[in-house]
Amino acid sequence: MNNPLIFGFALVAVDVVIWRCTTPKNEVARLLVRLCIYAAFSALLFGSGLSPFSQAPYEDSKPLHVLGQVLEIIWWLMGARLLSLALDTLLLPQTWRRQRLFSDVFGAVVFLAAVVAALGFVLELPVRGLVATSGALAIVLGLAIQSTLSDVFAGIVINTTEPYHIGNWVIIDGVEGKVLEMNWRATHLLTSQGNIVIVPNAVAAKAKITNNSRPSALHGVTLMLEITPEARPSVVLAALERALAGVRAVIADPAPYAIVKRTSIMSVTYEATAYVDDMGKKLAVTNELFDLCYRQLQAAGVELKPLGVGYSPSSPSLAQQTDPRVALLRRVEIFAALTAEELQRLAPMLSRRSYERGDTVVTPDKVLGHLTIVDSGVLSVVAEDASGPVEVTRLGPGDALGEFGLLAGMPARVTISALTSATVYQLKKEDLTPLLKDKPDVAREMCQMLSRRQDTLGKLGTPTPVAQSEQSIFQWLLDGMKKLHDLTF
């Protein structure tokens, strides 16, 4: 007589072990195993007279009667749990399963129904009176938790309409972040500052929602720049378009653009917009675009100054007083060690050259006998690999090419062409040699600076020594410089 109870509790124990140990690991397989255990448990109860639709037998033994009642109640609760799991695992879409709202609400309803059924069938309590009383109690509780209920129903609407999913970057009610969790009460956002912001579903349902992750392959990057009204708009727009063309990660369709957004007495606001195909690129592209806008505007002669400073035609600015060639040399990294007087000596030796869009500036395997500094426009650097020509970088104002040919006689095994109309200045090797002979410390600093830029060696196709340490590259460059310029230090 005790065997049905023993086997029943043994099956319950096995089900608990499978649930807690998550064995087997596959979710569907684990559910099927638990359903088989539940089927065996049901067959055992009904076969031994322990029907969950009536009170347990063993009236003559109080302990056995209570244990039978417990098994019958467990049957109802286990069935409710497996029903909710089956719905969650087999029927719900993957996105709904991650959000947990529907499974939680359905599970709560099923468990409530199982509890009422167990009270009515197993314990034979007056369920009708209980339901009537619970209805009045539900009204009182509903009024008390009105805001929570609004979050629940708003969550149902959000999960049904799916304005965003877990993992999306969204802006909800002015808060921008990545969706980490969506539950019955709120949406959890991880902001760019690393903070968790909890937005109630009722607020999210009423707020304007911007989903930055949709469409998945198109994300906009927009910069707002306030420029002095003294600058001609066509000059500014042309400079901004060159800056947009200088960012390699920007996609061609839809095309980037620059427009005049609004004007005022103190400034003109310009908007530069570009698009990328990956949300993860937005930060890097934004920073690169800001830098290129600054350089292209400066190259176009647009003075960047505090907008509150008045304009005085009779008082030229410091930028207007400085030789633009000196300012250009100062922006080249390898000349950072030169003094103002040394830059003044080199500036007259620069020769100016212009290229139209599509013109070739450098051909592969050519050892450049001069340093080329981009003054305006955009140059494209293309290298050959096993799959064909690949663009490796783009050069804008202040960028230099040919440093390794100028200092060490190394070829740049790439093709460099003008992506837009461009103006460059060139410095011949013979013009730099006297300075290097007079200033050996400057020569060493130039080699030291180039040795830190190992990525540039690869981008420009320059052959490097087998050992890739900074010291070996420095010595390699220094030896090449001594040989090329006939230096004896």
Coordinates of C-alpha atoms in Angstrom, one line a residue:
M1 CA 0.0 0.0 0.0
N2 CA 2.9 2.3 0.6
N3 CA 4.5 1.6 -2.8
P4 CA 2.4 4.2 -4.8
L5 CA 3.4 6.9 -2.4
I6 CA 7.0 5.9 -2.4
F7 CA 7.2 5.7 -6.2
G8 CA 5.3 9.0 -6.5
F9 CA 7.7 10.9 -4.3
A10 CA 10.6 9.3 -6.0
L11 CA 9.4 10.5 -9.4
V12 CA 8.9 14.0 -8.0
A13 CA 12.5 13.9 -6.6
V14 CA 13.9 12.9 -10.0
D15 CA 12.0 15.7 -11.6
V16 CA 13.4 18.2 -9.1
V17 CA 17.0 16.9 -9.7
I18 CA 16.6 17.3 -13.5
W19 CA 15.2 20.8 -13.0
R20 CA 17.9 22.0 -10.6
C21 CA 20.9 20.3 -12.3
T22 CA 19.7 21.3 -15.8
T23 CA 20.4 17.8 -17.1
P24 CA 20.4 17.1 -20.1
K25 CA 21.8 20.5 -21.2
N26 CA 19.5 20.8 -24.3
E27 CA 16.4 22.7 -23.3
V28 CA 14.0 20.8 -25.5
A29 CA 15.4 17.4 -24.5
R30 CA 15.2 18.3 -20.8
L31 CA 11.5 19.3 -21.3
L32 CA 10.7 16.0 -23.0
V33 CA 12.3 14.0 -20.2
R34 CA 10.3 16.0 -17.6
L35 CA 7.1 15.4 -19.7
C36 CA 7.8 11.6 -19.7
I37 CA 8.3 11.7 -15.9
Y38 CA 5.0 13.6 -15.5
A39 CA 3.3 11.0 -17.7
A40 CA 4.7 8.2 -15.5
F41 CA 3.7 10.1 -12.4
S42 CA 0.1 10.6 -13.8
A43 CA -0.2 6.9 -14.7
L44 CA 1.0 6.0 -11.2
L45 CA -1.6 8.2 -9.5
F46 CA -4.5 7.2 -11.6
G47 CA -3.6 3.5 -11.5
S48 CA -3.3 3.5 -7.7
G49 CA -6.6 5.3 -7.0
L50 CA -4.9 8.7 -6.2
S51 CA -7.0 10.7 -8.6
P52 CA -6.1 14.4 -8.5
F53 CA -9.9 15.1 -9.2
S54 CA -10.9 13.8 -5.8
Q55 CA -9.7 13.5 -2.2
A56 CA -6.9 11.0 -1.5
P57 CA -7.9 7.6 -0.1
Y58 CA -6.5 6.0 3.1
E59 CA -9.1 7.5 5.3
D60 CA -8.2 5.1 8.0
S61 CA -4.6 6.4 8.1
K62 CA -4.2 10.1 8.6
P63 CA -0.4 10.2 7.6
L64 CA -1.0 8.3 4.4
H65 CA -4.1 10.4 3.6
V66 CA -2.1 13.6 4.0
L67 CA 0.8 12.3 1.9
G68 CA -1.7 11.3 -0.8
Q69 CA -3.2 14.8 -0.8
V70 CA 0.3 16.3 -1.1
L71 CA 1.0 14.1 -4.2
E72 CA -2.3 15.1 -5.8
I73 CA -1.6 18.9 -5.2
I74 CA 2.0 18.4 -6.6
W75 CA 0.4 16.8 -9.7
W76 CA -1.6 20.0 -10.4
L77 CA 1.4 22.3 -9.7
M78 CA 3.8 20.2 -11.8
G79 CA 1.4 20.2 -14.6
A80 CA 1.0 24.0 -14.5
R81 CA 4.8 24.4 -14.6
L82 CA 5.3 22.0 -17.5
L83 CA 2.5 23.6 -19.4
S84 CA 4.1 27.0 -19.1
L85 CA 7.5 25.6 -20.0
A86 CA 6.1 23.9 -23.1
L87 CA 4.6 27.1 -24.3
D88 CA 7.8 29.0 -23.6
T89 CA 10.1 26.4 -25.2
L90 CA 8.1 25.2 -28.2
L91 CA 5.6 27.9 -29.2
L92 CA 6.9 31.4 -28.2
P93 CA 9.2 33.2 -30.7
Q94 CA 12.8 33.6 -29.6
T95 CA 12.4 37.4 -29.0
W96 CA 9.4 36.9 -26.7
R97 CA 11.3 34.2 -24.8
R98 CA 14.2 36.6 -24.1
Q99 CA 11.8 39.3 -22.9
R100 CA 10.1 36.9 -20.4
L101 CA 6.9 39.0 -20.1
F102 CA 4.5 36.6 -21.8
S103 CA 5.9 33.5 -20.2
D104 CA 5.8 35.1 -16.8
V105 CA 2.2 36.3 -17.2
F106 CA 1.0 33.0 -18.7
G107 CA 2.8 31.1 -16.0
A108 CA 1.2 33.2 -13.2
V109 CA -2.3 32.6 -14.8
V110 CA -1.7 28.8 -15.1
F111 CA -0.4 28.5 -11.6
L112 CA -3.4 30.4 -10.2
A113 CA -5.7 28.1 -12.1
A114 CA -3.8 25.1 -10.8
V115 CA -4.1 26.3 -7.2
V116 CA -7.8 26.9 -7.5
A117 CA -8.3 23.5 -9.1
A118 CA -6.3 21.8 -6.3
L119 CA -8.3 23.6 -3.7
G120 CA -11.6 22.5 -5.3
F121 CA -10.8 19.0 -6.4
V122 CA -8.3 17.7 -3.8
L123 CA -9.2 19.6 -0.7
E124 CA -12.9 20.0 -1.7
L125 CA -13.1 23.6 -0.5
P126 CA -16.0 25.8 -1.6
V127 CA -14.3 27.3 -4.7
R128 CA -17.4 29.4 -5.7
G129 CA -17.3 31.4 -2.6
L130 CA -13.6 31.7 -2.8
V131 CA -13.8 33.0 -6.4
A132 CA -16.4 35.5 -5.4
T133 CA -14.3 36.7 -2.5
S134 CA -11.2 36.8 -4.6
G135 CA -13.0 38.9 -7.2
A136 CA -13.8 41.6 -4.6
L137 CA -10.2 41.3 -3.3
A138 CA -8.9 41.6 -6.9
I139 CA -10.8 44.9 -7.3
V140 CA -9.2 46.3 -4.1
L141 CA -5.8 45.1 -5.1
G142 CA -6.2 46.5 -8.6
L143 CA -6.9 49.9 -7.2
A144 CA -3.9 49.6 -4.9
I145 CA -1.5 48.5 -7.6
Q146 CA -2.9 50.5 -10.5
S147 CA 0.5 51.9 -11.6
T148 CA 2.0 48.4 -11.5
L149 CA -0.9 47.0 -13.6
S150 CA -0.4 49.8 -16.1
D151 CA 3.2 48.8 -16.5
V152 CA 2.1 45.1 -17.0
F153 CA -0.4 46.0 -19.7
A154 CA 2.0 48.5 -21.3
G155 CA 4.6 45.8 -21.3
I156 CA 2.2 43.5 -23.2
V157 CA 1.7 46.2 -25.8
I158 CA 5.4 46.7 -26.2
N159 CA 6.1 43.0 -26.5
T160 CA 3.3 42.7 -29.1
T161 CA 4.3 45.6 -31.3
E162 CA 8.1 45.0 -30.7
P163 CA 9.5 48.6 -31.2
Y164 CA 12.8 47.2 -29.9
H165 CA 14.5 44.0 -28.8
I166 CA 17.1 43.0 -26.3
G167 CA 20.5 44.2 -27.5
N168 CA 19.1 47.2 -29.5
W169 CA 20.4 50.7 -28.9
V170 CA 17.4 53.0 -28.3
I171 CA 16.4 56.4 -27.0
I172 CA 13.4 56.2 -24.7
D173 CA 12.0 59.3 -23.0
G174 CA 15.3 61.1 -23.7
V175 CA 17.5 58.2 -22.2
E176 CA 19.9 56.5 -24.7
G177 CA 21.2 53.1 -24.0
K178 CA 21.4 49.4 -24.9
V179 CA 18.4 47.2 -24.0
L180 CA 19.6 44.6 -21.4
E181 CA 16.3 43.3 -20.1
M182 CA 12.5 43.6 -20.8
N183 CA 10.3 42.2 -18.0
W184 CA 6.7 42.7 -16.9
R185 CA 7.4 46.0 -15.2
A186 CA 10.2 47.9 -17.0
T187 CA 12.9 48.0 -19.6
H188 CA 16.5 48.1 -18.4
L189 CA 18.9 50.2 -20.4
L190 CA 22.7 50.3 -20.2
T191 CA 23.9 53.9 -20.9
S192 CA 27.2 54.9 -22.5
Q193 CA 28.3 56.0 -19.0
G194 CA 28.0 52.4 -17.8
N195 CA 24.8 53.1 -15.7
I196 CA 21.6 51.1 -15.6
V197 CA 18.5 53.1 -16.2
I198 CA 15.1 51.5 -15.6
V199 CA 12.3 52.9 -17.7
P200 CA 8.8 51.8 -16.6
N201 CA 6.8 50.2 -19.4
A202 CA 4.0 52.7 -18.9
V203 CA 6.4 55.5 -19.6
A204 CA 8.0 53.7 -22.6
A205 CA 4.5 53.0 -24.1
K206 CA 3.7 56.7 -24.2
A207 CA 7.2 58.1 -25.0
K208 CA 8.8 58.7 -28.4
I209 CA 11.1 55.8 -29.1
T210 CA 14.1 56.0 -31.4
N211 CA 15.7 52.6 -32.3
N212 CA 19.2 53.2 -33.4
S213 CA 19.6 49.5 -34.3
R214 CA 17.0 49.6 -37.0
P215 CA 17.6 49.2 -39.9
S216 CA 20.5 47.0 -38.8
A217 CA 22.9 48.0 -41.7
L218 CA 22.2 51.8 -41.8
H219 CA 23.2 54.2 -39.0
G220 CA 23.5 57.9 -39.3
V221 CA 26.2 60.1 -37.9
T222 CA 25.4 63.8 -37.7
L223 CA 27.7 66.7 -36.7
M224 CA 26.5 70.2 -35.9
L225 CA 29.1 72.9 -36.5
E226 CA 28.8 76.6 -35.7
I227 CA 30.9 78.6 -38.1
T228 CA 31.6 82.4 -38.2
P229 CA 29.1 84.2 -40.6
E230 CA 32.2 85.8 -42.2
A231 CA 33.0 82.5 -44.0
R232 CA 31.3 82.1 -47.4
P233 CA 28.8 79.2 -47.2
S234 CA 30.0 77.6 -50.5
V235 CA 33.6 77.4 -49.1
V236 CA 32.4 75.9 -45.9
L237 CA 30.1 73.3 -47.6
A238 CA 32.9 72.3 -50.0
A239 CA 35.3 71.8 -47.0
L240 CA 32.7 69.7 -45.2
E241 CA 32.0 67.6 -48.2
R242 CA 35.7 66.9 -48.5
A243 CA 35.8 65.9 -44.9
L244 CA 32.9 63.5 -45.4
A245 CA 34.8 62.0 -48.4
G246 CA 37.8 61.5 -46.2
V247 CA 36.2 59.0 -43.9
R248 CA 36.7 55.5 -45.3
A249 CA 34.0 53.8 -43.1
V250 CA 31.2 56.0 -44.5
I251 CA 29.0 54.1 -47.0
A252 CA 28.2 55.5 -50.4
D253 CA 24.5 54.9 -50.5
P254 CA 22.8 56.9 -49.0
A255 CA 25.3 59.5 -49.9
P256 CA 26.8 61.8 -47.1
Y257 CA 25.8 65.4 -47.3
A258 CA 26.4 68.8 -45.7
I259 CA 23.8 71.6 -45.5
V260 CA 23.2 75.0 -43.9
K261 CA 20.9 74.3 -41.0
R262 CA 20.3 77.8 -39.6
T263 CA 21.8 81.2 -39.3
S264 CA 22.1 83.9 -36.6
I265 CA 24.0 87.1 -36.0
M266 CA 26.8 85.3 -34.3
S267 CA 27.1 82.1 -36.3
V268 CA 25.9 79.9 -39.2
T269 CA 25.1 76.3 -38.2
Y270 CA 26.1 73.6 -40.6
E271 CA 25.1 70.0 -40.5
A272 CA 27.3 67.2 -41.8
T273 CA 25.6 63.8 -42.1
A274 CA 27.0 60.4 -43.1
Y275 CA 26.0 56.8 -42.7
V276 CA 27.8 53.7 -41.6
D277 CA 26.8 50.0 -41.8
D278 CA 27.6 49.0 -38.2
M279 CA 26.5 50.6 -34.9
G280 CA 29.9 49.9 -33.5
K281 CA 31.5 52.3 -36.0
K282 CA 29.6 55.4 -35.0
L283 CA 31.9 56.5 -32.2
A284 CA 35.1 56.2 -34.2
V285 CA 33.5 57.7 -37.3
T286 CA 32.2 60.7 -35.3
N287 CA 35.6 61.5 -33.8
E288 CA 37.4 61.0 -37.2
L289 CA 34.8 63.2 -38.9
F290 CA 35.2 66.0 -36.3
D291 CA 39.0 66.0 -36.9
L292 CA 38.6 66.0 -40.7
C293 CA 36.1 68.9 -40.6
Y294 CA 38.6 70.9 -38.5
R295 CA 41.5 70.2 -40.9
Q296 CA 39.5 70.7 -44.1
L297 CA 38.0 74.0 -42.8
Q298 CA 41.4 75.2 -41.7
A299 CA 42.9 74.2 -45.1
A300 CA 40.1 76.2 -46.8
G301 CA 41.0 79.3 -44.9
V302 CA 37.9 79.3 -42.6
E303 CA 39.2 80.8 -39.4
L304 CA 38.2 78.8 -36.3
K305 CA 37.8 81.2 -33.5
P306 CA 35.5 81.8 -30.5
L307 CA 32.2 83.0 -32.0
G308 CA 31.8 85.8 -29.4
V309 CA 35.0 87.5 -30.7
G310 CA 34.2 90.4 -32.9
Y311 CA 35.6 90.8 -36.4
S312 CA 38.2 93.5 -37.0
P313 CA 39.4 93.8 -40.7
S314 CA 42.2 96.1 -39.7
S315 CA 43.6 93.6 -37.2
P316 CA 44.7 90.4 -39.0
S317 CA 44.7 87.3 -37.0
L318 CA 47.7 85.4 -36.0
A319 CA 46.8 82.7 -38.6
Q320 CA 46.8 85.4 -41.3
Q321 CA 50.1 86.8 -40.2
T322 CA 51.8 83.3 -40.3
D323 CA 53.1 81.9 -43.6
P324 CA 50.6 79.1 -44.4
R325 CA 53.5 76.9 -45.5
V326 CA 55.0 77.1 -42.0
A327 CA 51.6 76.3 -40.5
L328 CA 51.4 73.3 -42.8
L329 CA 54.8 72.0 -41.8
R330 CA 53.9 72.4 -38.1
R331 CA 51.0 70.0 -38.6
V332 CA 53.3 67.2 -40.0
E333 CA 54.2 64.8 -37.2
I334 CA 57.9 64.2 -38.2
F335 CA 58.6 67.9 -38.0
A336 CA 57.3 68.3 -34.4
A337 CA 60.9 68.4 -33.2
L338 CA 61.8 71.4 -35.4
T339 CA 62.0 74.9 -34.0
A340 CA 60.1 77.9 -35.5
E341 CA 63.3 79.1 -37.1
E342 CA 64.0 75.7 -38.7
L343 CA 60.4 75.6 -40.0
Q344 CA 60.9 79.1 -41.5
R345 CA 64.0 77.8 -43.3
L346 CA 62.2 74.9 -44.8
A347 CA 59.0 76.7 -45.8
P348 CA 60.3 78.5 -48.9
M349 CA 61.6 75.2 -50.3
L350 CA 58.1 73.8 -50.5
S351 CA 56.6 73.6 -54.0
R352 CA 52.9 73.6 -54.6
R353 CA 51.1 71.1 -56.9
S354 CA 47.5 70.5 -57.7
Y355 CA 45.7 67.3 -58.7
E356 CA 42.2 66.8 -60.1
R357 CA 39.9 64.0 -59.0
G358 CA 41.2 60.7 -60.2
D359 CA 44.8 61.8 -60.8
T360 CA 47.5 59.4 -59.7
V361 CA 49.9 60.9 -57.1
V362 CA 52.1 57.9 -56.3
T363 CA 52.6 54.6 -58.3
P364 CA 53.7 51.3 -56.7
D365 CA 57.4 50.5 -56.2
K366 CA 58.4 54.1 -56.8
V367 CA 60.9 55.6 -54.3
L368 CA 59.8 59.1 -53.7
G369 CA 62.5 61.7 -53.6
H370 CA 60.3 64.2 -51.9
L371 CA 57.9 64.5 -49.0
T372 CA 54.3 65.3 -50.0
I373 CA 52.1 67.1 -47.6
V374 CA 48.3 67.3 -48.2
D375 CA 47.1 70.9 -48.0
S376 CA 43.5 70.4 -49.1
G377 CA 41.4 67.6 -50.5
V378 CA 41.4 63.8 -50.0
L379 CA 43.9 61.2 -51.3
S380 CA 43.1 57.5 -51.4
V381 CA 45.8 54.8 -50.6
V382 CA 45.2 51.5 -52.4
A383 CA 47.3 48.4 -51.9
E384 CA 47.3 45.1 -53.8
D385 CA 46.6 41.8 -52.0
A386 CA 45.6 38.3 -53.0
S387 CA 42.0 39.4 -53.6
G388 CA 42.9 42.5 -55.7
P389 CA 43.2 46.2 -54.9
V390 CA 42.1 47.2 -51.4
E391 CA 41.8 50.7 -50.0
V392 CA 43.8 50.8 -46.8
T393 CA 43.5 54.5 -45.7
R394 CA 42.7 58.0 -46.8
L395 CA 44.8 61.1 -46.4
G396 CA 43.6 64.6 -45.6
P397 CA 45.0 68.0 -44.8
G398 CA 48.2 67.8 -42.7
D399 CA 48.8 64.1 -43.6
A400 CA 52.1 63.4 -45.2
L401 CA 53.2 60.6 -47.6
G402 CA 56.7 59.6 -48.6
E403 CA 58.4 60.0 -45.2
F404 CA 60.1 56.6 -45.6
G405 CA 61.3 57.5 -49.0
L406 CA 62.5 60.9 -47.9
L407 CA 64.3 59.7 -44.8
A408 CA 65.4 56.1 -45.7
G409 CA 64.9 55.7 -49.4
M410 CA 62.2 53.0 -48.9
P411 CA 59.5 52.6 -51.7
A412 CA 55.8 52.9 -50.9
R413 CA 54.3 49.9 -52.6
V414 CA 50.8 51.4 -53.0
T415 CA 48.9 53.5 -55.4
I416 CA 47.9 56.9 -54.1
S417 CA 45.3 58.9 -56.1
A418 CA 43.2 62.0 -55.6
L419 CA 39.7 61.1 -54.4
T420 CA 38.7 64.8 -54.7
S421 CA 40.5 67.8 -56.2
A422 CA 43.6 68.2 -54.0
T423 CA 46.5 70.6 -53.4
V424 CA 49.8 69.3 -52.0
Y425 CA 53.1 70.8 -51.1
Q426 CA 56.4 68.9 -51.8
L427 CA 59.8 69.0 -50.1
K428 CA 62.7 67.6 -51.9
K429 CA 65.3 65.2 -50.3
E430 CA 68.1 67.6 -51.2
D431 CA 66.4 70.4 -49.3
L432 CA 66.2 68.4 -46.1
T433 CA 69.7 67.0 -46.1
P434 CA 71.5 70.2 -44.8
L435 CA 69.1 70.4 -41.9
L436 CA 69.7 66.7 -40.9
K437 CA 73.5 67.2 -41.1
D438 CA 73.3 70.3 -38.9
K439 CA 70.8 68.8 -36.4
P440 CA 71.6 65.1 -35.8
D441 CA 69.3 65.1 -32.8
V442 CA 66.4 66.2 -35.0
A443 CA 67.3 63.3 -37.4
R444 CA 67.2 60.8 -34.5
E445 CA 63.9 62.2 -33.2
M446 CA 62.4 61.8 -36.7
C447 CA 63.4 58.2 -36.9
Q448 CA 62.2 57.6 -33.3
M449 CA 58.8 59.1 -34.2
L450 CA 58.4 57.0 -37.3
S451 CA 59.5 53.8 -35.5
R452 CA 56.4 54.2 -33.2
R453 CA 54.1 54.2 -36.2
Q454 CA 54.4 50.6 -37.2
D455 CA 50.9 50.6 -38.5
T456 CA 51.8 53.3 -41.1
L457 CA 54.6 51.0 -42.4
G458 CA 52.0 48.4 -43.2
K459 CA 49.4 50.8 -44.6
L460 CA 51.9 52.3 -47.1
G461 CA 53.3 48.9 -48.0
T462 CA 56.8 49.7 -46.8
P463 CA 59.0 46.6 -46.2
T464 CA 60.0 46.2 -42.5
P465 CA 62.7 44.2 -40.8
V466 CA 61.9 40.7 -39.5
A467 CA 62.0 41.8 -35.9
Q468 CA 59.1 44.1 -35.2
S469 CA 60.3 45.8 -32.0
E470 CA 60.4 49.5 -31.9
Q471 CA 64.2 49.6 -31.4
S472 CA 64.9 47.4 -34.4
I473 CA 62.7 49.6 -36.7
F474 CA 64.3 52.7 -35.3
Q475 CA 67.8 51.4 -36.1
W476 CA 66.7 50.3 -39.5
L477 CA 65.3 53.7 -40.3
L478 CA 68.4 55.4 -38.9
D479 CA 70.8 53.3 -41.0
G480 CA 68.7 54.0 -44.1
M481 CA 68.8 57.8 -43.3
K482 CA 72.5 57.8 -42.8
K483 CA 73.1 56.0 -46.1
L484 CA 70.6 58.2 -48.1
H485 CA 71.7 61.6 -46.8
D486 CA 75.3 60.7 -46.3
L487 CA 75.2 61.4 -42.5
T488 CA 78.2 60.6 -40.3
F489 CA 76.8 60.9 -36.7

